[in-house]
Amino acid sequence: MRRTHLALLSAALLLSIPATGGAQQGPSGTQAKPPAQRQTQPRLSAITLSGRYLAARVAEQDHDYDSAVDQIDLALGQAQNDPELVYAAFRLRMYAGRIEQAAQLAPQILAARPGDGLANLVLAVQAIKKADYRTAEQQLGRIGGDSQLGPLREYVLAWLKAGEKDFAGARARIAKLKPAGGERAEAPALVIEAQMDEMAGDKAAAEEKYRRAMALDKNGLRTTVSVAEGLMRLGKAAEARELLKTYGEKYSDAVVMDGLIAPNAPIPPQPTPASGISEILFDIGGIMSSDPRNARADLALIFYQLAASLKPEHDFAWLMIAGLYEQFQMVPKAIEALGKIGPNSPLYWQARLRAAALDAQQEKFDQAVARLKTLVAEKPNRIDAALTLADLLRGKEKYSDAVQAYDTAIMRIRNLEERHWSVFFGRGIVLERTKQWPKAEADMKKALELSPEQPHVLNYLGYSWIDQGLHLDEGMKMLQRATELRPDDGAITDSVGWAFYRVGQYDKAVEWLERAAEQKGDDATIIEHLGDAYWHVGRKREARFQWERALNQKPDKDRLPVIKDKLENGLSAANDKPTVYEKPVEAKQGG
């Protein structure tokens, strides 16, 4: 089943959209045109119509929604009354974030299917922008109670009541779904109530609820920012800045609060139904994007786009939109979304880091490095820019430069914590790749000291020891522990098999390496190892077959001549060497 069909199916089930399958079929001329008109239609035009529709479908499959909209709109211009084309154009405009253009098609859709969820919702959003809350409420009422909005529908309706100054009605709506008192889940509801109290002019009630929300959700970024903004509006600016500063210091690797706590930072705007409903639509998008099957990512994008349409400065929405576009491998669109996050946002630093890293995916590696180096210099006390740079350089196999970047990151760590194991692990990898094994080994040990049960570190260090003939017993114990922690990880299974290989237990090596090949059959190293083990147990034809497979699976450059030599001459002392790097003979005596 295609991804786009899954998205439509999700919409049909959850938004009460009739599942006609229109997005999977071409436009129907018999439905769109009477027979007489169809007879006079030039054949070339019909071909062009189909071609444009198919071009839109291909672009949609690639998540290139802007191109898809351009093509479907051209097709729609040739068959303006074709219901399937109209709905396809509406849906693609929503995906592309062209909400105003999508709304233009909504009445045409609702004339045929009055209960359509997305069409009613987008018209409700348009009414909210105009502060026409009664019309918005009527529009949402046509969707039905079992819509995609689900329980959050009551919060949307509560905001509309607040917009109509019916604060008693708004509170009654919220009371229907309010979580039990004292639970963390109560915090968002308290924030909404506090914002509505602000709108009603009850400052004391608003302040009390903001404080309760903060006490329940001290670690939530959105709650912290919302509470701080509320306190600023209530004249508690110094307290709000201190709250933000404390949070920023606690989570310095994730956010930068400089823009919000600056003395000249503007007072946040007053809450409105548009801003409040934007948050609800964002939450719906979050529910969809958390689907473990990833079947509703396209629909999640629609709700993030709607959230940003109601609140253009919704930085969390833009960050999630960027993340989805990155997932869709639409890197320019991801960077464009990140560019919407402004300098005052706590997410601004994160957005700049991510945009720099994405530059490298567009073959703008030098630009990415330059931007990251600027960020490294801009805030000398932060490690994240240096770490991002180090990881980027490591990914591009620029190991010597990566070592320097990791050095910078590690020098900036003020208090070592368990979470820093990955920094030492990363530097250990690039030190090993630059043939500095003693330093690499020290970093691997440090990573394990910080987090003793990290399977990837246990695997890497144990593998490296055994591959070099060092600390065989300890290395084997590490690998066995790693497999207990990650039994289905092909790379770790391969390490155990290779350990048995290096100590000459080839039958066991074959057993483990065959399992690794089943778990991760597209890994050239695993397949090469399996070929080596087959050779040693006399299965030489199968060994050559595996080496041929390895050769076709893009092995590391330094392995290419080795694999070719094995194919031509078989396994020999010259090509059967450690894959980490060969140590002097006298150094291989440990056990």
XYZ file of C-alpha atoms in Angstrom:
591
model
C 0.000 0.000 0.000
C 1.415 3.367 -0.928
C 2.215 5.988 1.632
C -0.201 8.550 0.192
C -3.034 6.070 0.353
C -2.232 5.445 4.017
C -2.404 9.167 4.652
C -5.812 9.364 2.989
C -7.012 6.306 4.877
C -5.937 7.880 8.174
C -7.825 11.018 7.257
C -10.879 8.999 6.266
C -10.963 7.104 9.545
C -10.113 9.969 11.841
C -11.539 13.019 10.131
C -14.699 11.414 8.736
C -13.445 11.897 5.170
C -15.148 9.438 2.801
C -12.445 7.030 1.598
C -13.191 7.254 -2.110
C -9.653 6.385 -3.176
C -9.655 9.455 -5.391
C -6.005 10.203 -4.791
C -5.052 6.844 -6.242
C -6.972 7.264 -9.508
C -6.651 9.575 -12.431
C -9.265 12.263 -13.077
C -12.415 10.786 -14.562
C -13.504 12.472 -17.756
C -16.863 10.714 -17.717
C -17.607 12.232 -14.329
C -16.284 15.672 -15.110
C -17.684 16.365 -18.606
C -20.961 15.621 -20.424
C -20.654 13.406 -23.521
C -20.951 16.247 -26.029
C -18.156 18.213 -24.425
C -16.001 15.108 -24.134
C -16.346 14.434 -27.875
C -15.016 17.879 -28.754
C -12.112 17.692 -26.295
C -8.816 17.597 -28.269
C -6.905 14.380 -27.674
C -3.673 16.286 -26.943
C -5.375 18.170 -24.116
C -6.555 14.926 -22.505
C -3.046 13.540 -22.637
C -1.712 16.739 -21.103
C -4.308 16.524 -18.330
C -3.327 12.953 -17.485
C 0.345 13.814 -17.707
C -0.011 16.697 -15.290
C -2.013 14.580 -12.888
C 0.608 11.837 -12.993
C 3.393 14.389 -12.548
C 1.603 15.663 -9.441
C 1.274 12.123 -8.105
C 4.971 11.418 -8.664
C 5.901 14.665 -6.906
C 3.587 13.745 -4.029
C 5.254 10.349 -3.717
C 8.543 12.240 -3.333
C 6.949 14.634 -0.804
C 7.695 17.515 -3.179
C 4.396 19.152 -2.414
C 5.142 22.504 -4.037
C 5.772 20.831 -7.395
C 2.767 18.583 -6.857
C 0.505 21.591 -6.272
C 1.844 23.376 -9.351
C 1.097 20.361 -11.530
C -2.314 19.538 -10.044
C -3.397 23.159 -10.367
C -2.555 23.077 -14.072
C -4.603 19.894 -14.399
C -7.445 21.454 -12.424
C -7.457 24.359 -14.844
C -8.435 21.903 -17.573
C -11.118 20.082 -15.568
C -12.363 22.463 -12.916
C -15.404 20.408 -11.976
C -13.735 17.025 -11.662
C -14.386 16.145 -7.989
C -11.332 13.918 -7.666
C -9.039 16.594 -9.072
C -10.585 19.213 -6.798
C -10.002 17.089 -3.720
C -6.479 16.122 -4.794
C -5.634 19.800 -5.319
C -7.154 20.709 -1.931
C -5.182 18.022 -0.119
C -1.881 18.859 -1.817
C -2.299 22.546 -1.062
C -2.750 21.607 2.588
C 0.427 19.500 2.558
C 2.325 22.379 0.984
C 1.117 24.820 3.628
C -0.884 26.844 1.103
C -3.789 27.113 3.508
C -5.444 30.135 1.913
C -5.471 28.421 -1.492
C -6.810 25.199 0.026
C -9.631 27.140 1.670
C -10.715 28.410 -1.765
C -11.548 24.832 -2.784
C -13.243 23.853 0.484
C -16.776 25.101 -0.451
C -16.657 23.062 -3.655
C -15.763 19.961 -1.633
C -18.402 20.593 1.017
C -21.106 20.968 -1.627
C -20.591 17.278 -2.407
C -19.679 16.034 1.089
C -20.824 18.420 3.822
C -19.171 16.494 6.644
C -15.664 16.437 5.203
C -13.286 16.932 8.127
C -10.374 18.788 6.571
C -12.542 21.057 4.430
C -14.614 22.136 7.433
C -11.498 22.526 9.552
C -9.668 24.750 7.090
C -12.714 27.015 6.773
C -12.924 27.151 10.564
C -9.284 28.224 10.677
C -10.011 30.972 8.158
C -12.915 32.184 10.287
C -10.723 32.170 13.415
C -8.172 34.373 11.664
C -10.976 36.876 11.072
C -12.139 36.582 14.723
C -15.443 35.188 13.435
C -15.706 32.624 16.216
C -19.384 31.794 15.786
C -18.846 30.792 12.157
C -15.816 28.753 13.165
C -17.885 26.927 15.793
C -20.595 26.166 13.252
C -18.010 24.885 10.810
C -16.473 22.548 13.390
C -19.939 21.342 14.407
C -20.426 19.913 10.923
C -17.493 17.532 11.355
C -19.038 15.480 14.146
C -17.849 14.417 17.570
C -15.705 11.494 16.353
C -13.410 13.643 14.222
C -9.629 13.820 14.162
C -9.813 16.565 16.760
C -10.911 13.885 19.211
C -10.991 14.961 22.874
C -9.013 18.099 21.991
C -12.088 19.343 20.131
C -13.472 20.573 23.466
C -10.420 22.775 23.956
C -10.879 24.251 20.472
C -14.531 24.988 21.216
C -13.555 26.445 24.607
C -11.243 28.909 22.886
C -14.029 29.884 20.511
C -16.346 30.497 23.488
C -13.637 32.643 25.072
C -13.355 34.580 21.835
C -17.100 35.265 22.078
C -16.533 36.460 25.703
C -18.522 33.461 26.968
C -15.944 32.564 29.616
C -18.384 30.471 31.648
C -19.054 28.374 28.562
C -15.328 28.108 27.884
C -14.623 26.842 31.418
C -17.468 24.340 31.174
C -15.913 22.894 28.005
C -12.510 22.514 29.652
C -14.003 20.935 32.761
C -15.257 18.016 30.651
C -11.738 16.811 29.901
C -9.570 18.294 32.606
C -7.057 15.710 33.930
C -6.989 14.802 37.598
C -5.487 17.448 39.837
C -1.816 17.149 40.624
C -0.885 15.196 37.474
C 1.678 16.538 35.027
C -0.951 16.225 32.281
C -2.942 18.904 34.115
C -0.309 21.542 33.348
C -1.336 22.282 29.727
C -4.969 22.583 30.785
C -3.977 24.997 33.564
C -2.024 27.103 31.052
C -5.096 27.306 28.814
C -7.296 28.287 31.752
C -4.777 30.906 32.854
C -4.664 32.418 29.381
C -8.448 32.582 29.293
C -8.436 34.204 32.730
C -6.098 36.823 31.269
C -8.563 37.413 28.443
C -11.339 37.754 31.030
C -9.276 40.267 33.014
C -8.887 38.052 36.098
C -5.156 38.528 36.670
C -5.055 36.933 40.108
C -6.663 33.709 38.889
C -4.358 33.641 35.879
C -1.226 34.026 37.993
C -2.313 31.291 40.412
C -2.886 28.822 37.572
C 0.378 29.686 35.844
C 2.247 28.938 39.065
C 0.436 25.626 39.556
C 1.197 24.613 35.968
C 4.890 25.363 36.469
C 4.985 23.345 39.689
C 3.502 20.339 37.880
C 5.708 20.487 34.771
C 9.078 21.957 35.713
C 10.877 20.164 32.874
C 8.513 21.049 30.037
C 9.877 23.684 27.647
C 6.509 24.704 26.233
C 5.003 24.979 29.724
C 7.992 26.995 30.954
C 7.830 29.441 28.055
C 4.047 29.817 28.294
C 4.205 30.457 32.044
C 7.076 32.924 31.661
C 5.225 34.813 28.954
C 2.115 34.918 31.142
C 4.074 36.237 34.107
C 5.638 38.927 31.915
C 2.218 40.089 30.792
C 1.110 40.134 34.447
C 3.948 42.467 35.420
C 6.288 39.811 36.854
C 9.043 40.256 34.270
C 12.002 39.756 36.645
C 10.557 36.508 37.979
C 9.798 35.322 34.444
C 13.362 35.996 33.296
C 14.758 34.127 36.282
C 12.515 31.170 35.471
C 13.757 31.124 31.885
C 17.372 31.567 32.932
C 17.178 28.650 35.373
C 15.613 26.433 32.729
C 18.195 27.465 30.137
C 21.055 26.627 32.492
C 19.543 23.248 33.313
C 18.998 22.332 29.670
C 21.816 24.283 28.095
C 22.425 21.600 25.481
C 18.911 22.035 24.081
C 17.872 25.678 24.342
C 19.261 29.198 24.510
C 17.108 31.700 26.375
C 19.132 34.795 25.532
C 16.449 36.317 23.308
C 13.678 35.900 25.852
C 15.584 37.123 28.915
C 17.239 40.116 27.308
C 16.325 43.379 29.094
C 14.944 44.843 25.869
C 12.888 41.750 24.979
C 9.342 42.773 23.999
C 6.379 41.872 26.184
C 4.725 38.772 24.666
C 1.409 39.368 22.877
C -1.847 38.759 24.672
C -3.380 35.271 24.287
C -6.067 34.941 21.626
C -8.261 32.121 20.344
C -6.000 31.953 17.275
C -2.846 31.424 19.336
C -4.594 29.001 21.699
C -6.131 26.883 18.932
C -2.784 26.906 17.149
C -1.367 25.061 20.168
C -4.175 22.490 20.020
C -3.582 21.827 16.316
C 0.134 21.480 17.064
C -0.643 18.865 19.713
C -2.781 16.910 17.233
C 0.136 16.949 14.803
C 2.354 15.650 17.570
C 0.013 12.738 18.235
C 0.099 11.790 14.570
C 3.834 12.136 14.128
C 4.373 9.830 17.114
C 2.684 6.948 15.274
C 5.291 4.140 15.493
C 4.370 2.949 11.990
C 5.000 6.446 10.657
C 1.816 6.082 8.639
C 0.417 9.531 9.467
C 3.437 11.766 8.911
C 1.794 13.504 5.929
C -1.343 14.218 7.917
C 0.777 15.419 10.842
C 2.353 17.910 8.438
C -1.091 19.310 7.653
C -1.827 20.015 11.312
C 1.583 21.608 11.872
C 0.935 23.784 8.805
C -2.470 24.770 10.192
C -0.871 25.615 13.544
C 1.679 27.850 11.819
C -1.054 29.411 9.707
C -2.901 30.533 12.850
C 0.284 31.550 14.649
C 3.109 32.342 12.202
C 5.621 32.702 15.062
C 4.891 29.170 16.322
C 8.537 28.092 16.491
C 7.766 24.602 17.774
C 5.562 24.012 14.720
C 8.262 25.216 12.343
C 10.787 22.953 14.045
C 8.499 19.955 13.574
C 7.743 20.914 9.968
C 11.487 21.059 9.357
C 11.894 17.648 10.971
C 9.247 16.095 8.737
C 10.767 17.619 5.608
C 14.137 16.274 6.685
C 12.516 12.865 7.146
C 11.054 13.211 3.636
C 14.576 14.082 2.375
C 13.383 17.507 1.243
C 16.367 19.304 2.729
C 15.834 22.766 1.159
C 12.283 22.830 2.525
C 13.576 21.791 5.952
C 16.088 24.635 5.939
C 13.375 27.050 4.802
C 11.182 26.033 7.750
C 14.075 26.409 10.196
C 14.572 29.919 8.837
C 11.122 30.861 10.173
C 12.378 30.518 13.757
C 13.264 33.976 14.998
C 16.217 35.259 17.098
C 14.131 35.632 20.277
C 13.063 31.999 20.256
C 14.662 29.486 22.640
C 14.827 27.222 19.576
C 16.808 29.712 17.464
C 20.209 28.279 18.349
C 19.000 24.738 17.740
C 17.535 25.781 14.390
C 20.837 27.322 13.291
C 22.753 24.207 14.314
C 20.360 21.972 12.416
C 20.392 24.194 9.326
C 24.192 24.102 9.247
C 24.196 20.313 9.498
C 21.608 20.102 6.704
C 23.812 22.230 4.466
C 26.212 19.300 4.322
C 23.461 17.099 2.903
C 23.114 19.522 -0.005
C 26.768 19.169 -0.978
C 27.463 22.442 0.820
C 29.917 20.864 3.207
C 32.343 23.794 3.323
C 29.471 26.190 4.026
C 28.212 23.908 6.795
C 31.647 23.748 8.408
C 32.044 27.536 8.184
C 28.650 28.151 9.789
C 29.365 25.677 12.583
C 32.766 27.203 13.264
C 31.044 30.578 13.572
C 28.662 29.108 16.135
C 31.539 27.453 18.007
C 33.264 30.831 18.322
C 30.046 32.720 19.099
C 29.394 30.930 22.394
C 32.687 29.668 23.875
C 30.962 27.996 26.814
C 28.698 25.719 24.770
C 29.655 22.260 23.558
C 26.809 21.563 21.114
C 28.170 23.453 18.093
C 31.583 21.854 18.496
C 29.972 18.448 18.912
C 27.774 18.934 15.843
C 30.859 19.941 13.884
C 32.771 16.908 15.170
C 29.976 14.512 14.247
C 29.674 16.089 10.807
C 33.402 15.790 10.154
C 33.378 12.199 11.374
C 30.523 11.377 9.005
C 32.552 12.790 6.111
C 35.587 10.729 7.212
C 37.622 13.850 7.976
C 38.913 12.176 11.093
C 41.860 14.437 11.973
C 39.658 17.539 11.863
C 37.001 15.686 13.832
C 39.513 14.940 16.597
C 40.141 18.673 17.013
C 36.426 19.437 17.148
C 35.841 16.727 19.761
C 38.788 18.132 21.736
C 37.057 21.511 21.793
C 33.746 19.991 22.902
C 35.347 17.970 25.696
C 37.373 20.932 26.976
C 34.117 22.871 27.344
C 32.356 20.265 29.500
C 32.123 21.761 32.983
C 30.561 18.866 34.879
C 30.941 15.378 33.502
C 27.653 13.472 33.479
C 26.545 10.081 32.207
C 25.121 11.636 29.018
C 28.615 12.729 27.979
C 29.631 9.117 27.283
C 28.748 9.654 23.616
C 31.238 12.529 23.286
C 34.138 10.382 24.460
C 32.877 7.493 22.354
C 32.810 9.717 19.273
C 36.338 10.958 19.875
C 37.474 7.399 20.534
C 36.192 6.352 17.124
C 38.030 9.091 15.226
C 41.203 8.537 17.258
C 41.089 4.862 16.321
C 40.543 5.799 12.672
C 43.614 8.027 12.801
C 45.664 5.102 14.193
C 45.991 6.575 17.702
C 44.873 3.453 19.512
C 46.157 4.192 23.041
C 44.237 7.494 23.096
C 41.197 5.857 21.494
C 41.251 3.090 24.082
C 41.374 5.653 26.907
C 38.318 7.452 25.527
C 36.397 4.192 25.130
C 37.180 3.323 28.747
C 36.051 6.800 29.835
C 32.778 6.340 27.966
C 32.221 3.059 29.812
C 33.140 4.676 33.112
C 30.388 7.242 32.532
C 27.855 4.681 31.266
C 28.985 1.089 31.895
C 26.122 -0.611 30.054
C 26.375 1.135 26.688
C 26.205 -1.730 24.168
C 27.846 0.205 21.329
C 30.878 1.078 23.445
C 31.133 -2.477 24.767
C 30.959 -3.688 21.185
C 33.488 -1.243 19.768
C 36.087 -1.682 22.501
C 35.657 -5.451 22.764
C 35.853 -5.834 18.996
C 38.927 -3.631 18.742
C 40.760 -5.542 21.459
C 40.045 -8.972 20.018
C 40.751 -7.880 16.450
C 44.225 -6.836 17.587
C 44.741 -9.910 19.771
C 44.519 -7.897 22.986
C 42.656 -8.651 26.242
C 40.823 -11.579 24.662
C 38.892 -12.765 27.713
C 37.774 -9.292 28.760
C 36.935 -8.370 25.196
C 34.803 -11.490 24.757
C 32.908 -10.724 27.966
C 32.197 -7.216 26.688
C 30.858 -8.541 23.397
C 28.696 -11.123 25.088
C 27.226 -8.441 27.343
C 26.597 -6.233 24.324
C 24.666 -9.038 22.616
C 22.576 -9.528 25.754
C 21.678 -5.841 25.631
C 21.102 -5.767 21.861
C 20.402 -9.336 20.659
C 19.054 -8.213 17.277
C 21.845 -5.775 16.397
C 23.682 -7.198 13.383
C 26.824 -5.162 14.004
C 27.155 -6.481 17.545
C 26.385 -10.047 16.482
C 29.100 -9.672 13.837
C 31.571 -8.605 16.504
C 30.980 -11.790 18.489
C 31.412 -13.862 15.352
C 34.601 -12.009 14.473
C 35.883 -12.511 18.002
C 35.513 -16.275 17.630
C 37.215 -15.965 14.252
C 40.200 -14.112 15.683
C 40.732 -16.779 18.351
C 40.490 -19.553 15.775
C 37.059 -20.974 16.669
C 35.836 -20.905 13.077
C 32.754 -23.121 13.477
C 31.371 -20.795 16.133
C 32.403 -17.837 13.983
C 30.329 -19.170 11.089
C 27.320 -19.651 13.373
C 27.419 -16.068 14.678
C 28.335 -14.447 11.373
C 25.496 -16.197 9.543
C 23.157 -14.780 12.175
C 24.686 -11.325 11.726
C 24.229 -11.567 7.953
C 20.551 -12.374 8.487
C 20.168 -9.352 10.766
C 22.112 -6.907 8.593
C 22.688 -8.420 5.182
C 23.526 -5.121 3.496
C 26.695 -4.530 5.529
C 29.858 -5.154 3.499
C 32.010 -5.771 6.580
C 29.695 -8.466 7.926
C 29.499 -10.205 4.562
C 33.290 -10.089 4.129
C 33.730 -11.580 7.607
C 31.301 -14.383 6.744
C 33.287 -15.152 3.603
C 36.507 -15.351 5.632
C 34.911 -17.767 8.105
C 33.534 -19.944 5.308
C 37.017 -20.178 3.805
C 38.474 -21.459 7.042
C 35.892 -24.231 7.389
C 36.433 -25.372 3.816
C 33.359 -23.768 2.225
C 35.495 -21.931 -0.314
C 32.910 -21.557 -3.071
C 30.502 -19.948 -0.595
C 33.363 -17.775 0.668
C 33.968 -16.345 -2.790
C 30.241 -15.767 -3.209
C 30.162 -13.718 0.023
C 33.241 -11.713 -0.965
C 31.560 -10.932 -4.278
C 28.514 -9.728 -2.348
C 30.698 -7.599 -0.093
C 32.384 -6.051 -3.122
C 28.978 -4.965 -4.453
C 27.850 -3.415 -1.162
C 30.058 -0.324 -1.150
C 32.745 -1.371 1.343
C 35.185 1.139 2.829
C 37.780 2.231 0.284
C 40.626 0.568 2.142
C 38.802 -2.775 1.971
C 38.326 -2.781 -1.805
C 41.815 -4.045 -2.748
C 41.726 -6.579 0.109
C 38.403 -8.077 -1.028
C 39.571 -8.169 -4.650
C 42.728 -9.976 -3.575
C 40.656 -12.547 -1.688
C 38.507 -13.150 -4.743
C 41.551 -13.630 -6.947
C 43.897 -15.522 -4.620
C 41.782 -16.771 -1.744
C 42.486 -16.113 1.913
C 46.157 -15.738 2.791
C 48.422 -14.339 5.473
C 48.714 -11.185 3.380
C 44.987 -10.386 3.323
C 43.791 -12.052 6.549
C 44.724 -9.257 8.935
C 42.981 -7.254 11.673
C 40.358 -4.856 10.323
C 41.082 -2.206 12.972
C 44.765 -1.921 12.185
C 47.721 -4.187 12.508
C 49.743 -3.915 15.691
C 53.408 -4.840 15.971
C 53.837 -8.561 16.633
C 55.216 -8.113 20.141
C 52.127 -6.103 21.154
C 49.728 -8.946 20.359
C 50.526 -11.095 23.365
C 47.915 -10.019 25.884
C 45.036 -12.200 26.986
